[in-house]
Tab-separated table of C-alpha atoms (C1' of nucleotides) in Angstrom:
chain	number	residue	atom	x	y	z
A	231	MET	CA	133.672	226.714	183.721
A	232	TYR	CA	136.144	228.378	186.014
A	233	ARG	CA	139.657	227.322	186.702
A	234	ILE	CA	140.596	227.230	190.363
A	235	GLY	CA	142.285	230.624	190.347
A	236	GLU	CA	139.341	232.258	188.619
A	237	LEU	CA	136.791	230.942	191.066
A	238	ALA	CA	139.078	231.779	193.939
A	239	LYS	CA	139.450	235.365	192.807
A	240	GLN	CA	135.750	235.721	192.135
A	241	CYS	CA	134.889	234.578	195.637
A	242	GLU	CA	137.845	236.206	197.332
A	243	VAL	CA	139.410	233.088	198.708
A	244	LYS	CA	142.719	231.427	197.882
A	245	ALA	CA	143.068	228.559	195.466
A	246	ASP	CA	144.589	226.690	198.393
A	247	THR	CA	141.349	227.068	200.244
A	248	LEU	CA	139.391	225.485	197.409
A	249	ARG	CA	141.789	222.533	197.352
A	250	PHE	CA	141.373	222.311	201.105
A	251	TYR	CA	137.604	222.278	200.803
A	252	GLU	CA	137.856	219.564	198.203
A	253	LYS	CA	140.108	217.431	200.379
A	254	HIS	CA	137.573	217.777	203.174
A	255	GLY	CA	134.577	216.944	201.064
A	256	LEU	CA	132.904	220.336	200.979
A	257	LEU	CA	133.313	221.187	197.336
A	258	SER	CA	134.599	219.224	194.364
A	259	PRO	CA	134.861	220.609	190.840
A	260	SER	CA	132.485	218.855	188.481
A	261	MET	CA	135.161	218.438	185.826
A	262	ARG	CA	138.821	218.256	185.078
A	263	SER	CA	140.434	219.558	181.906
A	264	ASP	CA	142.467	217.195	179.728
A	265	SER	CA	145.559	218.344	181.512
A	266	GLY	CA	144.051	217.729	184.918
A	267	TYR	CA	143.105	221.284	185.827
A	268	ARG	CA	140.058	221.609	188.072
A	269	LEU	CA	137.022	223.055	186.279
A	270	TYR	CA	134.193	224.452	188.383
A	271	SER	CA	130.646	224.859	187.066
A	272	GLU	CA	128.280	227.654	188.009
A	273	GLN	CA	126.604	225.178	190.354
A	274	ASP	CA	129.925	224.534	192.015
A	275	ALA	CA	130.309	228.271	192.410
A	276	GLU	CA	126.911	228.459	194.048
A	277	ARG	CA	127.858	225.723	196.434
A	278	LEU	CA	130.977	227.674	197.315
A	279	ARG	CA	128.902	230.768	197.969
A	280	PHE	CA	126.663	228.717	200.238
A	281	ILE	CA	129.743	227.644	202.158
A	282	LEU	CA	131.037	231.180	202.440
A	283	ARG	CA	127.700	232.543	203.597
A	284	ALA	CA	127.435	229.854	206.225
A	285	LYS	CA	130.969	230.694	207.336
A	286	ALA	CA	130.012	234.353	207.498
A	287	VAL	CA	127.355	233.630	210.082
A	288	GLY	CA	129.761	231.620	212.171
A	289	PHE	CA	129.334	227.969	211.208
A	290	THR	CA	132.391	225.741	211.253
A	291	LEU	CA	133.308	223.689	208.227
A	292	SER	CA	132.002	220.497	209.731
A	293	GLU	CA	128.707	222.162	210.532
A	294	ILE	CA	128.641	223.447	206.976
A	295	THR	CA	129.177	219.918	205.719
A	296	GLU	CA	126.065	218.961	207.631
A	297	LEU	CA	124.116	221.939	206.286
A	298	LEU	CA	125.140	221.084	202.744
A	299	SER	CA	123.972	217.529	203.072
A	300	ILE	CA	120.659	218.711	204.483
A	301	ASP	CA	120.349	221.188	201.647
A	302	LEU	CA	120.781	218.427	199.085
A	303	ASP	CA	118.157	216.291	200.741
A	304	LYS	CA	115.744	218.859	202.081
A	305	SER	CA	112.625	216.789	201.851
A	306	ASN	CA	113.955	214.375	204.422
A	307	TRP	CA	114.583	217.060	206.974
A	308	ALA	CA	112.291	219.276	208.976
A	309	CYS	CA	112.541	222.992	209.581
A	310	ALA	CA	113.007	222.078	213.215
A	311	ASP	CA	116.270	220.343	212.331
A	312	VAL	CA	117.660	223.316	210.513
A	313	LYS	CA	116.480	225.845	213.055
A	314	GLY	CA	117.870	223.582	215.749
A	315	MET	CA	121.317	223.836	214.237
A	316	VAL	CA	121.071	227.590	214.031
A	317	ASP	CA	119.851	227.844	217.605
A	318	ILE	CA	122.609	225.638	218.941
A	319	LYS	CA	125.126	227.763	217.106
A	320	LEU	CA	123.497	230.877	218.451
A	321	ALA	CA	123.717	229.624	222.020
A	322	ASN	CA	127.285	228.757	221.309
A	323	VAL	CA	128.112	232.220	220.066
A	324	GLU	CA	126.315	233.827	222.976
A	325	GLU	CA	128.375	231.770	225.361
A	326	LYS	CA	131.593	232.918	223.761
A	327	ILE	CA	130.397	236.502	223.874
A	328	ALA	CA	129.646	236.150	227.562
A	329	GLU	CA	133.135	234.813	228.178
A	330	LEU	CA	134.706	237.651	226.254
A	331	ASN	CA	132.531	240.146	228.073
A	332	HIS	CA	133.899	238.799	231.287
A	333	PHE	CA	137.394	239.429	229.968
A	334	ARG	CA	136.370	242.854	228.787
A	335	VAL	CA	134.991	243.930	232.144
A	336	SER	CA	138.034	242.659	234.004
A	337	LEU	CA	140.425	244.344	231.613
A	338	GLN	CA	138.491	247.575	231.764
A	339	ARG	CA	138.708	247.545	235.529
A	340	LEU	CA	142.415	246.952	235.411
A	341	SER	CA	142.868	249.691	232.889
A	342	ASP	CA	140.785	252.156	234.847
A	343	ALA	CA	142.739	251.431	237.995
A	344	CYS	CA	146.056	252.414	236.436
A	345	CYS	CA	147.174	255.963	235.842
A	346	GLY	CA	149.036	254.947	232.712
A	347	GLY	CA	151.641	257.587	233.291
A	348	PRO	CA	155.409	257.567	232.948
A	349	GLU	CA	155.802	256.626	236.601
A	350	SER	CA	157.636	253.494	237.549
A	351	ALA	CA	155.464	250.421	237.626
A	352	GLU	CA	156.643	249.649	241.141
A	353	HIS	CA	153.229	250.496	242.528
A	354	CYS	CA	151.180	249.738	239.468
A	355	SER	CA	147.640	248.749	240.359
A	356	ILE	CA	147.471	246.329	237.490
A	357	LEU	CA	150.488	244.364	238.605
A	358	GLU	CA	149.293	244.483	242.179
A	359	ALA	CA	145.972	243.084	241.144
A	360	LEU	CA	147.644	240.214	239.341
A	361	GLU	CA	150.015	239.548	242.201
A	362	SER	CA	147.418	239.249	244.886
A	363	ASN	CA	143.935	237.956	244.799
A	364	VAL	CA	142.465	241.382	244.795
A	365	GLU	CA	139.570	242.769	242.864
A	366	VAL	CA	139.937	246.172	241.369
A	367	LYS	CA	136.851	248.043	242.361
A	368	CYS	CA	137.011	251.573	241.044
A	369	GLU	CA	137.601	253.787	238.083
A	370	ASN	CA	140.140	256.412	239.042
A	371	HIS	CA	143.439	256.067	240.699
A	372	SER	CA	146.568	258.031	241.365
A	373	HIS	CA	149.653	256.225	242.456
A	374	ASP	CA	151.402	256.927	245.660
A	375	HIS	CA	154.768	257.755	244.288
A	376	GLY	CA	155.976	259.255	247.492
A	377	GLU	CA	154.620	262.652	246.483
A	378	THR	CA	152.746	264.735	248.989
A	379	GLU	CA	149.803	265.675	246.842
A	380	TYR	CA	147.595	263.160	245.172
A	381	LYS	CA	144.140	261.755	245.263
A	382	THR	CA	143.463	258.106	245.690
A	383	SER	CA	139.966	257.353	244.597
A	384	CYS	CA	140.611	253.677	243.980
A	385	LYS	CA	139.981	250.892	246.372
A	386	LEU	CA	141.247	247.390	246.215
A	387	LYS	CA	139.182	244.728	247.825
A	388	GLY	CA	140.870	241.460	248.780
B	54	MET	CA	157.167	222.582	249.194
B	55	TYR	CA	154.528	221.078	246.964
B	56	ARG	CA	154.946	218.195	244.600
B	57	ILE	CA	153.554	218.742	241.144
B	58	GLY	CA	150.287	216.938	241.810
B	59	GLU	CA	149.685	218.841	245.004
B	60	LEU	CA	150.195	222.241	243.456
B	61	ALA	CA	148.126	221.205	240.471
B	62	LYS	CA	145.230	220.143	242.654
B	63	GLN	CA	145.490	223.250	244.808
B	64	CYS	CA	145.270	225.494	241.765
B	65	GLU	CA	142.863	223.342	239.796
B	66	VAL	CA	145.085	222.652	236.841
B	67	LYS	CA	146.630	219.417	235.639
B	68	ALA	CA	150.176	218.382	236.404
B	69	ASP	CA	150.643	218.276	232.635
B	70	THR	CA	149.859	221.931	232.504
B	71	LEU	CA	152.566	222.754	235.034
B	72	ARG	CA	155.105	220.764	233.009
B	73	PHE	CA	153.913	222.608	229.941
B	74	TYR	CA	154.377	225.974	231.661
B	75	GLU	CA	157.853	224.920	232.681
B	76	LYS	CA	158.777	223.873	229.171
B	77	HIS	CA	157.613	227.260	227.959
B	78	GLY	CA	159.461	229.246	230.569
B	79	LEU	CA	156.521	230.483	232.587
B	80	LEU	CA	157.087	228.611	235.795
B	81	SER	CA	159.909	226.412	237.042
B	82	PRO	CA	159.955	224.711	240.418
B	83	SER	CA	162.687	226.096	242.645
B	84	MET	CA	163.838	222.633	243.662
B	85	ARG	CA	163.970	219.001	242.814
B	86	SER	CA	163.870	216.200	245.349
B	87	ASP	CA	166.695	213.667	245.447
B	88	SER	CA	164.703	211.433	243.215
B	89	GLY	CA	164.071	214.171	240.698
B	90	TYR	CA	160.545	215.137	241.687
B	91	ARG	CA	159.641	218.773	241.127
B	92	LEU	CA	159.264	220.751	244.345
B	93	TYR	CA	157.425	224.062	244.221
B	94	SER	CA	157.862	226.764	246.869
B	95	GLU	CA	155.153	229.101	248.073
B	96	GLN	CA	156.675	231.735	245.814
B	97	ASP	CA	156.344	229.384	242.876
B	98	ALA	CA	152.734	228.915	243.832
B	99	GLU	CA	152.232	232.658	243.862
B	100	ARG	CA	153.747	232.920	240.439
B	101	LEU	CA	151.351	230.264	239.235
B	102	ARG	CA	148.443	232.211	240.696
B	103	PHE	CA	149.663	235.306	238.861
B	104	ILE	CA	149.645	233.308	235.645
B	105	LEU	CA	146.161	231.975	236.271
B	106	ARG	CA	144.779	235.396	237.136
B	107	ALA	CA	146.268	236.845	233.984
B	108	LYS	CA	144.749	233.993	232.012
B	109	ALA	CA	141.417	234.668	233.656
B	110	VAL	CA	141.335	238.170	232.243
B	111	GLY	CA	142.173	236.934	228.775
B	112	PHE	CA	145.927	237.181	228.349
B	113	THR	CA	147.684	234.555	226.268
B	114	LEU	CA	150.642	232.664	227.664
B	115	SER	CA	153.116	234.709	225.681
B	116	GLU	CA	151.583	237.915	226.932
B	117	ILE	CA	151.760	236.503	230.430
B	118	THR	CA	155.443	235.763	229.917
B	119	GLU	CA	155.869	239.443	229.165
B	120	LEU	CA	153.814	240.499	232.182
B	121	LEU	CA	155.861	238.227	234.422
B	122	SER	CA	159.116	239.677	233.230
B	123	ILE	CA	157.788	243.188	233.808
B	124	ASP	CA	156.613	242.174	237.251
B	125	LEU	CA	160.082	240.965	238.169
B	126	ASP	CA	161.684	244.176	236.980
B	127	LYS	CA	159.025	246.736	237.768
B	128	SER	CA	161.316	249.670	238.382
B	129	ASN	CA	162.421	249.612	234.784
B	130	TRP	CA	158.922	249.851	233.436
B	131	ALA	CA	156.338	252.579	233.504
B	132	CYS	CA	152.667	252.326	234.320
B	133	ALA	CA	152.087	253.369	230.739
B	134	ASP	CA	153.720	250.165	229.537
B	135	VAL	CA	151.548	247.960	231.682
B	136	LYS	CA	148.370	249.867	230.989
B	137	GLY	CA	149.281	249.796	227.308
B	138	MET	CA	149.305	246.021	227.334
B	139	VAL	CA	145.963	245.913	229.044
B	140	ASP	CA	144.479	248.404	226.622
B	141	ILE	CA	145.742	246.548	223.592
B	142	LYS	CA	144.251	243.375	224.972
B	143	LEU	CA	141.035	245.182	225.678
B	144	ALA	CA	140.803	246.457	222.113
B	145	ASN	CA	141.533	242.970	220.989
B	146	VAL	CA	138.755	241.476	223.055
B	147	GLU	CA	136.328	244.148	221.929
B	148	GLU	CA	137.119	243.331	218.336
B	149	LYS	CA	136.362	239.675	218.889
B	150	ILE	CA	133.147	240.568	220.646
B	151	ALA	CA	132.126	242.709	217.695
B	152	GLU	CA	132.782	239.831	215.321
B	153	LEU	CA	130.768	237.452	217.446
B	154	ASN	CA	127.977	239.985	217.723
B	155	HIS	CA	127.865	240.047	213.974
B	156	PHE	CA	127.461	236.284	213.989
B	157	ARG	CA	124.873	236.522	216.720
B	158	VAL	CA	122.728	239.027	214.846
B	159	SER	CA	122.877	237.015	211.634
B	160	LEU	CA	122.037	233.798	213.385
B	161	GLN	CA	119.204	235.410	215.275
B	162	ARG	CA	117.755	236.663	212.008
B	163	LEU	CA	118.009	233.246	210.478
B	164	SER	CA	116.422	231.658	213.490
B	165	ASP	CA	113.598	234.161	213.602
B	166	ALA	CA	112.868	233.622	209.943
B	167	CYS	CA	112.250	229.912	210.362
B	168	CYS	CA	109.120	228.382	211.822
B	169	GLY	CA	111.096	225.538	213.321
B	170	GLY	CA	108.204	223.178	212.888
B	171	PRO	CA	107.995	219.570	211.740
B	172	GLU	CA	107.406	220.699	208.151
B	173	SER	CA	109.761	219.580	205.437
B	174	ALA	CA	112.754	221.829	205.015
B	175	GLU	CA	111.995	222.170	201.304
B	176	HIS	CA	110.996	225.781	201.785
B	177	CYS	CA	113.064	226.543	204.837
B	178	SER	CA	113.953	230.216	205.035
B	179	ILE	CA	117.294	229.432	206.548
B	180	LEU	CA	118.390	227.218	203.707
B	181	GLU	CA	116.997	229.694	201.211
B	182	ALA	CA	119.001	232.457	202.803
B	183	LEU	CA	122.171	230.416	202.559
B	184	GLU	CA	121.451	229.394	198.989
B	185	SER	CA	120.930	232.837	197.596
B	186	ASN	CA	122.461	236.108	198.525
B	187	VAL	CA	119.480	237.218	200.432
B	188	GLU	CA	119.244	239.015	203.717
B	189	VAL	CA	116.684	237.882	206.182
B	190	LYS	CA	114.932	241.008	207.336
B	191	CYS	CA	112.225	240.140	209.782
B	192	GLU	CA	111.233	238.308	212.885
B	193	ASN	CA	108.228	236.187	212.148
B	194	HIS	CA	107.517	233.812	209.370
B	195	SER	CA	105.209	231.037	208.399
B	196	HIS	CA	106.105	228.818	205.542
B	197	ASP	CA	104.040	228.487	202.455
B	198	HIS	CA	103.471	224.803	202.606
B	199	GLY	CA	100.683	224.942	200.073
B	200	GLU	CA	98.184	225.691	202.793
B	201	THR	CA	95.600	228.371	202.252
B	202	GLU	CA	95.852	230.092	205.579
B	203	TYR	CA	99.071	231.558	206.873
B	204	LYS	CA	100.714	234.801	207.630
B	205	THR	CA	103.948	235.805	206.086
B	206	SER	CA	105.407	238.631	208.040
B	207	CYS	CA	108.914	237.989	206.835
B	208	LYS	CA	110.549	239.638	203.934
B	209	LEU	CA	113.657	238.536	202.154
B	210	LYS	CA	115.698	241.218	200.534
B	211	GLY	CA	118.054	240.216	197.732
C	60	DA	C1'	160.921	229.509	171.881
C	61	DT	C1'	160.786	231.263	176.078
C	62	DA	C1'	159.075	233.690	180.021
C	63	DA	C1'	155.278	234.545	183.048
C	64	DA	C1'	151.466	233.061	185.037
C	65	DC	C1'	148.969	229.410	185.862
C	66	DC	C1'	148.105	224.556	187.333
C	67	DT	C1'	149.220	219.635	189.576
C	68	DT	C1'	150.502	216.532	193.792
C	69	DA	C1'	151.834	215.009	198.426
C	70	DG	C1'	152.921	216.345	202.466
C	71	DA	C1'	154.732	219.569	206.051
C	72	DG	C1'	154.021	223.716	208.857
C	73	DT	C1'	151.219	227.183	211.517
C	74	DT	C1'	148.841	228.694	216.070
C	75	DA	C1'	147.521	227.972	221.097
C	76	DA	C1'	147.367	225.510	224.906
C	77	DA	C1'	147.273	221.853	226.351
C	78	DT	C1'	146.630	216.571	226.578
C	79	DC	C1'	148.141	212.030	225.941
C	80	DT	C1'	151.361	207.983	225.457
C	81	DA	C1'	154.938	204.837	226.535
C	82	DA	C1'	158.234	203.135	229.338
C	83	DG	C1'	159.903	203.339	233.441
C	84	DG	C1'	161.400	205.107	238.529
C	85	DT	C1'	159.711	206.262	243.657
C	86	DC	C1'	157.180	205.984	247.804
C	87	DA	C1'	153.893	204.714	251.519
C	88	DA	C1'	150.734	201.278	253.253
C	89	DG	C1'	149.601	196.730	254.552
D	36	DC	C1'	157.242	192.394	249.001
D	37	DT	C1'	153.916	193.967	246.327
D	38	DT	C1'	150.168	197.053	245.020
D	39	DG	C1'	148.731	201.483	243.826
D	40	DA	C1'	149.354	206.195	243.569
D	41	DC	C1'	152.520	209.163	242.351
D	42	DC	C1'	156.492	210.891	239.656
D	43	DT	C1'	160.060	211.135	235.473
D	44	DT	C1'	161.168	211.905	230.262
D	45	DA	C1'	160.680	212.632	225.276
D	46	DG	C1'	157.839	213.034	221.961
D	47	DA	C1'	153.228	212.504	219.523
D	48	DT	C1'	148.472	214.101	219.164
D	49	DT	C1'	144.595	217.240	219.356
D	50	DT	C1'	141.588	221.175	217.030
D	51	DA	C1'	140.448	224.388	213.044
D	52	DA	C1'	141.234	226.160	208.978
D	53	DC	C1'	144.155	227.029	206.370
D	54	DT	C1'	148.987	228.130	204.292
D	55	DC	C1'	153.168	226.864	202.414
D	56	DT	C1'	156.832	224.043	200.021
D	57	DA	C1'	158.944	221.399	196.490
D	58	DA	C1'	159.146	219.615	192.199
D	59	DG	C1'	157.218	219.635	188.226
D	60	DG	C1'	153.522	220.140	184.059
D	61	DT	C1'	150.424	223.634	181.034
D	62	DT	C1'	148.920	227.836	178.762
D	63	DT	C1'	149.315	232.174	176.805
D	64	DA	C1'	151.523	236.048	175.053
D	65	DT	C1'	155.367	237.891	172.693
DNA sequence: ATAAACCTTAGAGTTAAATCTAAGGTCAAG
DNA sequence: CTTGACCTTAGATTTAACTCTAAGGTTTAT
């Protein structure tokens, strides 16, 4: 039997987290000591590891609750059910990745459009792009800082 | 001048959101009507569009607050400062993408390992992977449901 | 016997960005 | 003159997953 701090350390979580999981029905210690300390069995520890593995692949705690209840009652569930959950989650994750990729591309464009030098930001392409509804379309840019020699290889398209 | 609902509709946000932005110092209407209604100028509307564009590339509201204050005081900032913000955000977004890709790969492996059929989940590879510290290593799998003919092309590695 | 390290509880706080509620005032149309 | 759509405010709620606080009890080592 492990006390809360022992199990926490072993699984690299905080004792707080174990209390939190208990409050939310994910994991309860199978015993209490005479003085009321939580005592976790090896089975409890395994359940915790299940939870942590499921977290590591991206499931939320409420999804994990569902997975745990399926796991305890496997014979009443089909593979299709379990795979369905994974596939929904996968679609979910792919959607978030797509959104972030959109951010990434836009940010990269902004970054590429700006010289990043010590010049005043008065003509900064990034700020200009945010000010007007303009799409940054290129990769290299030199500001017009009133100098006579520069190359402008960047086009803004409204 | 636009009333709150008009500007909200025009920019496809809720009036609540505009009040929220005001409370948090991002956007205040330049006037109030005699009866206390918020009245937004075209300049206010432009500021809102700036905010929404910055949001669309992934900046948080507090980052946008910073961008707005730079934008209003450009001459005291360098391109490097602005590009720096974008690059930090970009790194940030790339980190999140990497994390989600990790999830995606793990989920894909789990999904591929499971037949997804109507069979009982008693021998489901997904649940087995979550139960034990096993890595799913392959793409195709048929369960051993006690049948005599099947192919197991999936290996689990402990 | 006392200090340090551990444990208990209930409940509040954190983060981000809204969203909602209640109770009421304003305005234009019919 | 009343109905309905709009507006006002302050403040509570939402979501997820913790994290922290306060006030106190237990264990272990010296």
